[in-house]
Amino acid sequence: DAIVHVIYRTFGAAGGCAVGTAERESGLNPWAQNPSGASGLFQLMPVHWNGRYDPFDAVANIDGAHNLYLGSGWGPWVAAAC
């Protein structure tokens, strides 16, 4: 699957955990939406994407999740899927 490949390429060694996170958050559905406003593969909240990218763009959502993982201590979020 192309989405899984992009997640692995983006997250590197944490790719398996990141795929597990996306599976848990959205079922790997780039169009997933939650009434809370969380959207896309990783169910990112509007505060993380609003005005910066389209959360339903799978590659942009993956990049946004990766930036959160690297910069905000979201390691436990991804590690929970391992």
XYZ file of N, CA and C in Angstrom, residues 39-68:
90
model
N -8.674 14.964 12.087
C -8.874 14.593 10.692
C -7.670 13.881 10.105
N -7.947 13.067 9.089
C -6.911 12.420 8.314
C -6.366 11.154 8.935
N -5.293 10.668 8.344
C -4.691 9.397 8.746
C -4.361 9.320 10.230
N -3.711 10.369 10.737
C -3.266 10.360 12.130
C -4.229 11.109 13.050
N -5.385 11.499 12.522
C -6.404 12.187 13.311
C -5.813 13.383 14.057
N -5.135 14.231 13.299
C -4.542 15.426 13.870
C -5.622 16.466 14.135
N -5.472 17.164 15.231
C -6.432 18.197 15.625
C -6.213 19.463 14.797
N -7.270 20.269 14.624
C -7.150 21.494 13.822
C -6.014 22.418 14.265
N -5.710 22.462 15.525
C -4.621 23.330 15.985
C -3.300 22.961 15.309
N -3.160 21.726 14.878
C -1.925 21.279 14.246
C -1.897 21.511 12.739
N -3.061 21.607 12.099
C -3.064 21.745 10.647
C -3.769 22.986 10.137
N -4.603 23.603 10.910
C -5.455 24.701 10.458
C -4.663 25.795 9.729
N -4.952 25.931 8.461
C -4.318 26.962 7.650
C -2.938 26.617 7.134
N -2.370 25.503 7.574
C -1.017 25.132 7.146
C -1.025 24.057 6.073
N -1.972 23.149 6.138
C -2.079 22.109 5.112
C -3.452 21.477 5.182
N -3.777 20.733 4.161
C -5.044 20.008 4.073
C -4.877 18.696 4.841
N -5.609 18.498 5.933
C -5.436 17.282 6.726
C -5.842 16.011 5.978
N -6.580 16.153 4.887
C -7.003 14.998 4.107
C -6.012 14.651 2.994
N -4.953 15.444 2.875
C -3.835 15.119 1.990
C -2.964 14.153 2.784
N -2.930 12.902 2.364
C -2.256 11.852 3.139
C -0.794 12.185 3.421
N -0.069 12.656 2.420
C 1.348 12.964 2.613
C 1.513 14.121 3.590
N 0.696 15.146 3.477
C 0.772 16.279 4.397
C 0.426 15.845 5.822
N -0.551 14.966 5.975
C -0.933 14.483 7.299
C 0.194 13.655 7.912
N 0.833 12.834 7.104
C 1.966 12.038 7.583
C 3.099 12.965 8.018
N 3.403 13.966 7.207
C 4.457 14.919 7.571
C 4.102 15.666 8.852
N 2.845 16.065 8.984
C 2.417 16.743 10.206
C 2.561 15.859 11.421
N 2.174 14.602 11.298
C 2.315 13.662 12.416
C 3.785 13.447 12.751
N 4.624 13.364 11.733
C 6.055 13.168 11.960
C 6.654 14.379 12.674
N 6.265 15.566 12.272
C 6.754 16.773 12.947
C 6.326 16.793 14.406
N 5.108 16.387 14.683
C 4.651 16.313 16.076
C 5.447 15.269 16.843
